[in-house]
Tab-separated table of C-alpha atoms in Angstrom:
chain	number	residue	atom	x	y	z
A	1	ALA	CA	10.491	-23.197	10.304
A	2	GLU	CA	10.948	-22.821	14.011
A	3	LYS	CA	10.774	-19.684	16.180
A	4	THR	CA	12.708	-19.492	19.402
A	5	SER	CA	10.723	-16.689	21.065
A	6	GLY	CA	8.216	-18.978	22.724
A	7	GLN	CA	6.256	-19.606	19.576
A	8	SER	CA	5.218	-23.132	18.663
A	9	ARG	CA	6.788	-25.190	15.908
A	10	CYS	CA	4.968	-24.772	12.542
A	11	PHE	CA	4.736	-27.185	9.682
A	12	MET	CA	7.006	-26.409	6.729
A	13	PRO	CA	6.991	-28.758	3.708
A	14	GLN	CA	10.375	-29.613	2.266
A	15	ASP	CA	9.220	-30.334	-1.286
A	16	GLY	CA	6.151	-30.389	-3.492
A	17	ALA	CA	3.890	-27.674	-4.901
A	18	GLU	CA	3.288	-26.046	-1.508
A	19	PHE	CA	7.025	-25.736	-0.849
A	20	GLU	CA	7.616	-24.154	-4.267
A	21	ALA	CA	4.702	-21.719	-3.839
A	22	ASP	CA	5.859	-20.680	-0.367
A	23	ARG	CA	9.421	-20.111	-1.573
A	24	GLU	CA	8.218	-18.003	-4.510
A	25	LEU	CA	6.028	-15.829	-2.268
A	26	ARG	CA	8.894	-15.211	0.158
A	27	LYS	CA	11.177	-14.223	-2.722
A	28	VAL	CA	8.583	-11.711	-3.936
A	29	ALA	CA	8.063	-10.403	-0.384
A	30	ASP	CA	11.755	-9.545	-0.066
A	31	GLU	CA	11.232	-6.811	-2.646
A	32	PHE	CA	8.805	-4.910	-0.392
A	33	PRO	CA	9.338	-2.966	2.870
A	34	GLY	CA	9.582	-5.368	5.784
A	35	GLY	CA	10.474	-8.239	3.469
A	36	ALA	CA	9.790	-11.781	4.446
A	37	ALA	CA	9.490	-10.702	8.072
A	38	SER	CA	6.094	-9.214	7.194
A	39	LEU	CA	4.741	-12.620	6.275
A	40	ALA	CA	2.836	-14.793	8.715
A	41	GLU	CA	4.413	-17.802	10.295
A	42	GLY	CA	4.080	-21.132	8.454
A	43	VAL	CA	3.359	-21.968	4.852
A	44	GLN	CA	2.400	-19.129	2.505
A	45	LEU	CA	0.106	-20.096	-0.397
A	46	PRO	CA	-1.689	-17.990	-3.003
A	47	TRP	CA	-5.468	-17.720	-2.586
A	48	ASN	CA	-6.291	-19.536	-5.849
A	49	MET	CA	-3.960	-22.472	-5.287
A	50	PRO	CA	-5.669	-25.856	-4.601
A	51	SER	CA	-5.100	-26.944	-1.047
A	52	GLY	CA	-3.189	-30.171	-0.591
A	53	VAL	CA	-0.441	-30.115	1.975
A	54	ASN	CA	1.551	-33.227	2.738
A	55	ARG	CA	-0.827	-36.100	3.487
A	56	ASN	CA	1.542	-37.558	6.043
A	57	THR	CA	0.940	-34.657	8.431
A	58	PRO	CA	-2.036	-33.943	10.652
A	59	VAL	CA	-2.307	-30.404	9.289
A	60	LYS	CA	-5.867	-29.485	8.319
A	61	ARG	CA	-6.345	-28.609	4.650
A	62	LEU	CA	-7.418	-25.120	3.630
A	63	GLY	CA	-10.599	-26.291	1.822
A	64	ARG	CA	-13.206	-29.030	2.086
A	65	ASP	CA	-12.624	-32.475	0.541
A	66	SER	CA	-14.072	-33.410	-2.849
A	67	LEU	CA	-16.027	-36.621	-2.273
A	68	ALA	CA	-17.273	-39.042	-4.909
A	69	GLY	CA	-20.444	-39.446	-2.901
A	70	ASP	CA	-21.065	-35.702	-2.834
A	71	PHE	CA	-22.676	-34.624	-6.124
A	72	ALA	CA	-21.721	-30.956	-5.690
A	73	THR	CA	-17.975	-31.491	-5.121
A	74	ALA	CA	-17.012	-34.552	-7.182
A	75	GLY	CA	-20.004	-36.794	-7.852
A	76	ALA	CA	-21.243	-34.664	-10.741
A	77	VAL	CA	-18.149	-35.414	-12.823
A	78	ILE	CA	-18.140	-39.186	-12.208
A	79	ALA	CA	-19.817	-41.031	-15.069
A	80	PRO	CA	-21.784	-44.214	-14.301
A	81	HIS	CA	-19.969	-47.379	-15.329
A	82	TYR	CA	-21.904	-50.318	-16.797
A	83	GLU	CA	-20.655	-53.859	-17.136
A	84	PHE	CA	-21.979	-55.831	-20.101
A	85	PRO	CA	-23.968	-57.850	-20.877
A	86	THR	CA	-27.146	-57.034	-18.946
A	87	ILE	CA	-27.847	-59.477	-16.099
A	88	GLU	CA	-30.268	-61.966	-17.565
A	89	LEU	CA	-33.812	-62.550	-16.327
A	90	LEU	CA	-34.514	-65.797	-14.496
A	91	ARG	CA	-37.019	-67.613	-16.703
A	92	ASN	CA	-38.825	-70.908	-16.947
A	93	LEU	CA	-37.016	-73.638	-18.830
A	94	PRO	CA	-38.810	-75.076	-21.857
A	95	ALA	CA	-40.077	-78.618	-21.406
A	96	LEU	CA	-41.172	-80.120	-24.717
A	97	SER	CA	-38.097	-79.368	-26.810
A	98	ARG	CA	-35.825	-80.874	-24.146
A	99	ALA	CA	-37.986	-83.989	-23.989
A	100	GLY	CA	-37.585	-84.605	-27.722
A	101	MET	CA	-40.709	-83.221	-29.393
A	102	THR	CA	-40.783	-83.519	-33.211
A	103	MET	CA	-40.689	-80.122	-34.977
A	104	LEU	CA	-41.810	-79.437	-38.529
A	105	THR	CA	-40.625	-75.965	-39.514
A	106	GLY	CA	-40.762	-73.759	-42.590
A	107	LEU	CA	-44.180	-75.057	-43.652
A	108	LEU	CA	-46.269	-73.448	-46.396
A	109	GLY	CA	-50.016	-73.787	-46.896
A	110	SER	CA	-52.644	-74.461	-44.280
A	111	PRO	CA	-53.922	-76.725	-42.959
A	112	ILE	CA	-51.227	-79.385	-42.909
A	113	VAL	CA	-52.513	-82.952	-42.956
A	114	LEU	CA	-50.614	-85.997	-41.659
A	115	PRO	CA	-52.200	-89.271	-42.844
A	116	ARG	CA	-52.407	-91.950	-40.178
A	117	GLN	CA	-53.305	-95.631	-40.251
A	118	THR	CA	-55.698	-96.546	-37.467
A	119	ALA	CA	-56.433	-100.229	-38.230
A	120	PRO	CA	-54.701	-103.005	-40.217
A	121	THR	CA	-55.903	-105.571	-42.647
A	122	VAL	CA	-56.794	-108.965	-41.168
A	123	GLY	CA	-54.619	-112.065	-41.204
A	124	GLN	CA	-56.609	-115.278	-41.804
A	125	SER	CA	-56.166	-118.989	-41.198
A	126	LEU	CA	-58.248	-121.249	-43.440
A	127	ALA	CA	-58.407	-124.654	-45.090
A	128	GLU	CA	-56.770	-125.540	-48.348
A	129	GLY	CA	-58.793	-124.113	-51.198
A	130	GLY	CA	-60.695	-121.738	-48.934
A	131	ALA	CA	-61.379	-118.198	-50.135
A	132	LEU	CA	-59.680	-115.286	-48.408
A	133	VAL	CA	-61.888	-112.446	-47.255
A	134	GLN	CA	-60.748	-108.976	-48.240
A	135	TYR	CA	-60.088	-106.496	-45.441
A	136	ASP	CA	-58.895	-102.932	-45.983
A	137	GLN	CA	-56.771	-100.806	-43.699
A	138	THR	CA	-58.483	-97.937	-41.900
A	139	LEU	CA	-57.004	-94.470	-42.268
A	140	ASP	CA	-57.619	-91.026	-40.867
A	141	GLN	CA	-55.783	-87.695	-40.795
A	142	ILE	CA	-54.122	-85.481	-38.251
A	143	LYS	CA	-54.886	-81.892	-39.128
A	144	LEU	CA	-52.683	-78.976	-38.080
A	145	SER	CA	-53.969	-75.429	-38.521
A	146	ALA	CA	-51.984	-72.241	-38.097
A	147	HIS	CA	-52.367	-70.377	-34.783
A	148	ARG	CA	-50.689	-67.001	-34.492
A	149	VAL	CA	-48.191	-66.231	-31.718
A	150	GLY	CA	-46.414	-62.895	-31.500
A	151	SER	CA	-44.962	-60.049	-29.490
A	152	SER	CA	-44.685	-56.287	-29.947
A	153	GLN	CA	-42.782	-53.339	-28.472
A	154	LYS	CA	-42.200	-49.652	-29.196
A	155	TYR	CA	-39.078	-47.798	-28.164
A	156	SER	CA	-37.599	-44.433	-29.029
A	157	ARG	CA	-34.585	-43.901	-31.242
A	158	LEU	CA	-33.094	-41.830	-28.431
A	159	ALA	CA	-33.254	-44.896	-26.199
A	160	LEU	CA	-30.887	-46.592	-28.622
A	161	LEU	CA	-28.606	-43.563	-28.895
A	162	GLN	CA	-28.254	-43.005	-25.164
A	163	SER	CA	-28.582	-46.499	-23.705
A	164	THR	CA	-26.039	-49.210	-23.101
A	165	PRO	CA	-24.573	-50.814	-26.228
A	166	ASP	CA	-26.445	-54.084	-25.779
A	167	PHE	CA	-29.919	-52.530	-25.337
A	168	GLU	CA	-31.191	-53.560	-28.771
A	169	ALA	CA	-29.695	-57.033	-28.432
A	170	MET	CA	-31.342	-57.381	-25.023
A	171	ILE	CA	-34.723	-56.443	-26.516
A	172	MET	CA	-34.429	-59.023	-29.274
A	173	ALA	CA	-33.182	-61.775	-26.950
A	174	ASP	CA	-36.079	-61.123	-24.584
A	175	HIS	CA	-38.669	-61.376	-27.367
A	176	MET	CA	-37.143	-64.639	-28.603
A	177	ALA	CA	-37.185	-66.154	-25.118
A	178	VAL	CA	-40.753	-65.009	-24.411
A	179	LEU	CA	-42.056	-66.435	-27.678
A	180	ALA	CA	-40.246	-69.753	-27.183
A	181	LEU	CA	-41.747	-70.151	-23.720
A	182	LYS	CA	-45.220	-69.128	-24.927
A	183	ILE	CA	-45.096	-71.774	-27.662
A	184	ASP	CA	-43.837	-74.380	-25.198
A	185	TYR	CA	-46.664	-73.570	-22.768
A	186	LEU	CA	-49.286	-73.790	-25.491
A	187	GLY	CA	-47.924	-77.198	-26.451
A	188	LEU	CA	-48.379	-78.319	-22.861
A	189	ASN	CA	-51.565	-76.581	-21.789
A	190	GLY	CA	-53.151	-74.818	-24.773
A	191	GLN	CA	-56.928	-74.788	-24.397
A	192	GLY	CA	-57.814	-75.367	-28.050
A	193	ALA	CA	-60.370	-72.565	-27.869
A	194	GLY	CA	-60.293	-69.285	-29.756
A	195	ASP	CA	-56.844	-68.805	-31.240
A	196	GLU	CA	-55.015	-71.273	-28.967
A	197	PRO	CA	-53.831	-74.685	-30.151
A	198	LEU	CA	-54.758	-77.754	-28.103
A	199	GLY	CA	-51.978	-78.770	-25.712
A	200	VAL	CA	-51.083	-82.345	-24.829
A	201	LEU	CA	-52.466	-82.119	-21.274
A	202	ASN	CA	-55.900	-81.193	-22.624
A	203	GLN	CA	-56.074	-84.026	-25.129
A	204	LEU	CA	-57.486	-87.492	-24.511
A	205	ILE	CA	-54.403	-89.298	-23.246
A	206	GLN	CA	-53.869	-92.001	-20.640
A	207	SER	CA	-53.815	-91.091	-16.963
A	208	VAL	CA	-52.767	-92.272	-13.502
A	209	THR	CA	-53.804	-90.909	-10.096
A	210	PHE	CA	-51.035	-90.644	-7.478
A	211	GLY	CA	-53.502	-89.961	-4.679
A	212	GLY	CA	-50.968	-88.080	-2.547
A	213	ALA	CA	-49.340	-91.298	-1.334
A	214	ALA	CA	-45.548	-91.337	-1.201
A	215	SER	CA	-45.473	-95.084	-0.612
A	216	THR	CA	-46.903	-95.822	-4.071
A	217	ALA	CA	-45.212	-93.004	-6.001
A	218	TYR	CA	-42.618	-95.258	-7.633
A	219	ALA	CA	-45.270	-97.808	-8.593
A	220	LYS	CA	-47.349	-95.035	-10.181
A	221	CYS	CA	-44.381	-93.882	-12.271
A	222	VAL	CA	-43.850	-97.453	-13.454
A	223	GLN	CA	-47.564	-97.709	-14.198
A	224	MET	CA	-47.351	-94.665	-16.472
A	225	GLU	CA	-44.584	-96.287	-18.486
A	226	THR	CA	-46.453	-99.606	-18.553
A	227	LEU	CA	-49.605	-98.025	-20.012
A	228	ILE	CA	-47.544	-96.496	-22.814
A	229	ARG	CA	-45.643	-99.702	-23.523
A	230	ALA	CA	-48.863	-101.749	-23.443
A	231	ALA	CA	-50.141	-99.535	-26.265
A	232	ASN	CA	-47.232	-100.839	-28.399
A	233	VAL	CA	-45.215	-97.639	-28.209
A	234	PRO	CA	-41.540	-98.775	-28.156
A	235	ASP	CA	-39.935	-95.308	-28.319
A	236	GLU	CA	-37.881	-93.591	-25.633
A	237	ILE	CA	-40.058	-92.333	-22.763
A	238	SER	CA	-39.362	-89.198	-20.695
A	239	TYR	CA	-41.002	-87.735	-17.601
A	240	ILE	CA	-41.804	-84.043	-17.061
A	241	THR	CA	-43.039	-82.224	-13.955
A	242	THR	CA	-42.319	-78.992	-12.072
A	243	SER	CA	-39.311	-78.315	-9.859
A	244	SER	CA	-41.614	-78.698	-6.846
A	245	GLY	CA	-42.662	-82.118	-8.088
A	246	ARG	CA	-39.041	-83.023	-8.754
A	247	GLY	CA	-38.041	-81.941	-5.255
A	248	GLN	CA	-40.778	-84.053	-3.687
A	249	LEU	CA	-39.874	-87.160	-5.701
A	250	LYS	CA	-36.201	-86.723	-4.744
A	251	THR	CA	-37.183	-87.239	-1.088
A	252	VAL	CA	-39.421	-90.259	-1.674
A	253	ALA	CA	-37.756	-93.679	-1.607
A	254	LYS	CA	-38.571	-96.371	-4.134
A	255	LEU	CA	-40.853	-99.018	-2.686
A	256	LEU	CA	-41.041	-102.423	-4.364
A	257	THR	CA	-44.563	-103.248	-3.251
A	258	GLY	CA	-44.520	-106.927	-4.192
A	259	ALA	CA	-41.742	-107.617	-1.726
A	260	THR	CA	-42.555	-104.694	0.590
A	261	THR	CA	-38.940	-103.676	0.129
A	262	VAL	CA	-37.759	-100.103	0.294
A	263	VAL	CA	-34.851	-99.330	-2.041
A	264	ALA	CA	-32.421	-96.762	-0.667
A	265	THR	CA	-32.678	-94.538	-3.752
A	266	PRO	CA	-35.220	-91.786	-4.464
A	267	VAL	CA	-37.919	-92.020	-7.121
A	268	TRP	CA	-36.274	-89.078	-8.913
A	269	GLY	CA	-32.600	-90.012	-9.132
A	270	ASP	CA	-29.593	-87.744	-8.811
A	271	ASN	CA	-28.929	-88.067	-12.543
A	272	ASP	CA	-32.387	-86.645	-13.311
A	273	GLU	CA	-34.026	-89.932	-14.142
A	274	VAL	CA	-37.252	-91.582	-13.076
A	275	ASN	CA	-37.669	-95.319	-13.491
A	276	GLY	CA	-34.462	-95.324	-15.523
A	277	ARG	CA	-35.893	-92.783	-17.987
A	278	PRO	CA	-34.836	-89.142	-18.596
A	279	ALA	CA	-36.732	-86.701	-16.377
A	280	TRP	CA	-37.114	-82.952	-16.835
A	281	ASP	CA	-38.420	-80.216	-14.563
A	282	SER	CA	-39.980	-76.962	-15.707
A	283	GLN	CA	-42.341	-74.373	-14.262
A	284	GLN	CA	-44.160	-74.533	-17.597
A	285	VAL	CA	-46.114	-77.555	-16.342
A	286	PRO	CA	-49.403	-76.528	-14.696
A	287	GLY	CA	-50.601	-77.825	-11.351
A	288	ASN	CA	-47.438	-79.829	-10.510
A	289	VAL	CA	-48.746	-82.723	-12.568
A	290	MET	CA	-46.439	-85.328	-14.060
A	291	LEU	CA	-46.424	-86.110	-17.767
A	292	ALA	CA	-44.795	-89.217	-19.228
A	293	GLY	CA	-44.525	-89.690	-22.932
A	294	ALA	CA	-42.665	-90.833	-26.005
A	295	PHE	CA	-42.300	-87.243	-27.114
A	296	ARG	CA	-41.297	-87.954	-30.696
A	297	HIS	CA	-45.010	-88.647	-31.160
A	298	MET	CA	-45.770	-85.016	-30.366
A	299	VAL	CA	-45.525	-82.815	-33.448
A	300	MET	CA	-45.099	-79.053	-33.495
A	301	ALA	CA	-45.762	-77.437	-36.878
A	302	GLN	CA	-44.462	-73.966	-37.666
A	303	TRP	CA	-45.390	-71.988	-40.752
A	304	GLY	CA	-42.701	-69.825	-42.350
A	305	GLY	CA	-40.477	-69.298	-39.310
A	306	LEU	CA	-40.419	-65.969	-37.476
A	307	ALA	CA	-41.453	-62.753	-39.230
A	308	ILE	CA	-39.465	-59.959	-37.545
A	309	VAL	CA	-40.460	-56.450	-38.628
A	310	LEU	CA	-38.788	-53.302	-37.285
A	311	ASP	CA	-41.053	-50.429	-38.345
A	312	THR	CA	-39.149	-47.122	-38.427
A	313	ILE	CA	-41.753	-45.245	-40.503
A	314	SER	CA	-45.237	-45.316	-38.971
A	315	GLN	CA	-44.051	-43.823	-35.657
A	316	ALA	CA	-41.514	-41.462	-37.243
A	317	ASN	CA	-43.430	-38.368	-36.102
A	318	GLN	CA	-42.633	-39.480	-32.537
A	319	ASP	CA	-39.122	-40.678	-33.453
A	320	LYS	CA	-40.038	-44.202	-32.305
A	321	TYR	CA	-39.329	-47.675	-33.590
A	322	TRP	CA	-41.978	-50.405	-33.524
A	323	LEU	CA	-40.836	-54.026	-33.280
A	324	ASN	CA	-43.333	-56.743	-34.221
A	325	ILE	CA	-42.629	-60.484	-34.291
A	326	ASN	CA	-45.123	-63.091	-35.519
A	327	THR	CA	-45.178	-66.794	-36.215
A	328	TYR	CA	-47.816	-69.492	-36.750
A	329	ILE	CA	-47.797	-72.832	-34.947
A	330	ASP	CA	-49.911	-75.853	-34.040
A	331	PHE	CA	-49.498	-79.116	-32.155
A	332	ALA	CA	-50.734	-82.655	-32.751
A	333	LEU	CA	-50.190	-86.120	-31.293
A	334	ARG	CA	-49.311	-88.863	-33.736
A	335	HIS	CA	-50.616	-91.390	-31.195
A	336	ASN	CA	-52.427	-90.282	-28.057
A	337	GLN	CA	-51.544	-93.601	-26.426
A	338	ALA	CA	-47.906	-92.527	-26.339
A	339	PHE	CA	-48.649	-90.157	-23.436
A	340	CYS	CA	-49.804	-90.529	-19.851
A	341	ARG	CA	-50.411	-87.835	-17.249
A	342	SER	CA	-51.094	-87.737	-13.551
A	343	THR	CA	-54.570	-86.506	-12.705
A	344	ASP	CA	-53.225	-84.818	-9.573
A	345	SER	CA	-50.169	-83.072	-8.145
A	346	VAL	CA	-46.964	-84.939	-7.307
A	347	ALA	CA	-45.643	-82.036	-5.215
A	348	SER	CA	-47.393	-82.954	-1.941
A	349	LEU	CA	-46.872	-86.678	-1.463
A	350	SER	CA	-46.917	-87.935	2.107
């Protein structure tokens, strides 16, 4: 509306809830002395009507804004929104299973014994009519004994009722990953004392010293393979070290020492190979050492699989669940000569 007696122009909506409310109030006011003339200039709104005049005008609203970031005005009614699944934890990668370790699972009885021939009979060359001498083969046994590996966790039933839908699945996946990595680490670096099995790096295997020299790194990798092959191990050989070791070997060029020729390719190739053999990196390897081996000659034995027990009874007075997972494993080398390790780190060659 517009006054002509020197008063300023006032905003008057032409549609919407405010327009309808103003029109209704003016109609009611006409029934009283003074009529609509008794009303103030501008838009008339009832006290309990939400403010919200036309957003295209600079007119200030009659109440404060409700902001999502303000708990008292709007934030309290905004529910948190979760996207599934839960962002996964960054973990070590297993080493031995990727390199081709032999796994015997579902075993019963302990210990498990693998018979092994350690020496042959003797071939003989002799004159016609000569008497052959009898020679027997020599045998021994590889013995695998059960070592327990497990994990445990308690959580409340309310945690399941009020948490995200994948909470229980996340718990189980985490336990499986932790146990797999624990078993892998024991296979690499188990101390063989107490309840730990003896890992490959702590067994009597062949060894090479890199000595921190980048110029001989390729020759040392070839030497590791040569020691294994010279022991009459014809199987596929793989190399394992840490990501730091991998990164260092990717910056070191191959040097053919006999011809003092540098080859314009790194010791650790872009296709994750060393000396033409598969190469794997994992933070499971201690001390940035390098391990080469025909990994089918490494045996992991597992008794009875995984025993997963969700106990809902013993902690019932606290309304808690108790998850326990157990398994029994051991490691053995069919032939120690099938493996060779560096005695030092390959992560600081210069």
